[in-house]
Short mmCIF file of C-alpha atoms in Angstrom, two decimals:
data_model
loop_
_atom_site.label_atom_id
_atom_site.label_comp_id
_atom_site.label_asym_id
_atom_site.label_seq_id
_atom_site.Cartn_x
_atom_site.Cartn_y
_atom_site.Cartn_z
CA UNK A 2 133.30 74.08 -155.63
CA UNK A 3 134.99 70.52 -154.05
CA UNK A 4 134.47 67.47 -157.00
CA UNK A 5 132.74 64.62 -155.61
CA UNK A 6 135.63 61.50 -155.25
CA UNK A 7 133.94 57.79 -156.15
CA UNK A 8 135.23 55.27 -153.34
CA UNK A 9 134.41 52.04 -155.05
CA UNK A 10 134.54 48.66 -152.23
CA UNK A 11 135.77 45.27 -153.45
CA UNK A 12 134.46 42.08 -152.39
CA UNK A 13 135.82 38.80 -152.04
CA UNK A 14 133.76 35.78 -153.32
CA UNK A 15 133.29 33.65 -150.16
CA UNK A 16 131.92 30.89 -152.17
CA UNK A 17 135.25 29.48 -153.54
CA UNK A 18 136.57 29.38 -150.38
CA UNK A 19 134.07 27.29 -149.39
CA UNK A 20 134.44 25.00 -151.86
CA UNK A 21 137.94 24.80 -150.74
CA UNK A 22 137.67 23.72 -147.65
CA UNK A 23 134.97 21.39 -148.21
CA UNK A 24 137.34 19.57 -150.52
CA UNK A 25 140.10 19.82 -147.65
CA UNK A 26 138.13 18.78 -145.08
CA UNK A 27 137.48 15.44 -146.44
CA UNK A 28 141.26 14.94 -147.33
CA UNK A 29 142.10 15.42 -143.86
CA UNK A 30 139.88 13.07 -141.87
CA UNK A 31 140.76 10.34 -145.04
CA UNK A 32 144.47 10.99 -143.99
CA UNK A 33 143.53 10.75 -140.26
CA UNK A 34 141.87 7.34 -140.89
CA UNK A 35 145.02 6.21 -142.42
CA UNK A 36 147.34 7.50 -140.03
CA UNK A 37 144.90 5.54 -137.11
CA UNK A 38 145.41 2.54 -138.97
CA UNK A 39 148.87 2.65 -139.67
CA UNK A 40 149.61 3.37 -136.15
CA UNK A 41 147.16 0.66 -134.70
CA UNK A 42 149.46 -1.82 -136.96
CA UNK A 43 152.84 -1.21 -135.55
CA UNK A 44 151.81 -0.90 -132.47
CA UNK A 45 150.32 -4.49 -132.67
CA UNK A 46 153.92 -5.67 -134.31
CA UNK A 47 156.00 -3.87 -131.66
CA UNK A 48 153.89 -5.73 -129.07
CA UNK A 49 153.99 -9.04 -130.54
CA UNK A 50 157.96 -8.67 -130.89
CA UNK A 51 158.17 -7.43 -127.15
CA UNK A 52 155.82 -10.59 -125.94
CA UNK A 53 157.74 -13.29 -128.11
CA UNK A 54 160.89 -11.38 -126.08
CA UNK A 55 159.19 -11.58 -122.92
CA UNK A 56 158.17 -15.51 -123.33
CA UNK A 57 161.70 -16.30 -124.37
CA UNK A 58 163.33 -14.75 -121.57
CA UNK A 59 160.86 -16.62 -119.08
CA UNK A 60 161.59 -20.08 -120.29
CA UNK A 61 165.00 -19.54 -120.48
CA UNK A 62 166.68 -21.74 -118.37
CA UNK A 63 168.16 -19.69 -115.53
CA UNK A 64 171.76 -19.63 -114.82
CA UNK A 65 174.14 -18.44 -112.40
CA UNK A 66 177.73 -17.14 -113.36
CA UNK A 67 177.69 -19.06 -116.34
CA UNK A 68 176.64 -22.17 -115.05
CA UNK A 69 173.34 -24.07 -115.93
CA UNK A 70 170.91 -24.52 -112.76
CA UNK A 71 168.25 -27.32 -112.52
CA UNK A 72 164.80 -26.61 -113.24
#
C-alpha cells in the first residue's frame, strides 16, 4: 500500500508589506514636493539672469563697426 505524502503551503504575510509601502509612499510625494520647489527656484534665477541680459543688451547703445551711433 502507497504512504500518504504531507504537501504543506507557505504563506507570505501581506501585512508588512503594507506597512512598507505606506511608509514609502509618503517619502516619495515629500521628495516630489521638494524636487517642485527646487526646480520652481532655479528656474525663477535662470530667468531673472536671462531678463537682466536681455535689458542690458536693449539699452546698449548700438554701434556699427566699432563706432558709437547717436541715439
Amino acid at each position: 500500500m502507497k504512504q500518504k505524502t504531507v504537501r504543506r503551503v507557505h504563506h507570505r504575510h501581506t501585512a508588512v508589506r503594507t506597512r512598507r509601502t505606506q511608509t514609502d509612499g509618503t517619502y516619495l510625494v515629500m521628495v516630489r514636493g521638494w524636487m517642485f520647489i527646487v526646480m520652481f527656484a532655479i528656474m525663477l534665477g535662470v530667468g531673472a539672469i536671462v531678463g537682466n541680459f536681455v535689458n542690458q543688451q536693449l539699452n546698449a547703445a548700438p554701434q556699427v563697426a566699432g563706432v558709437q551711433t547717436q541715439r
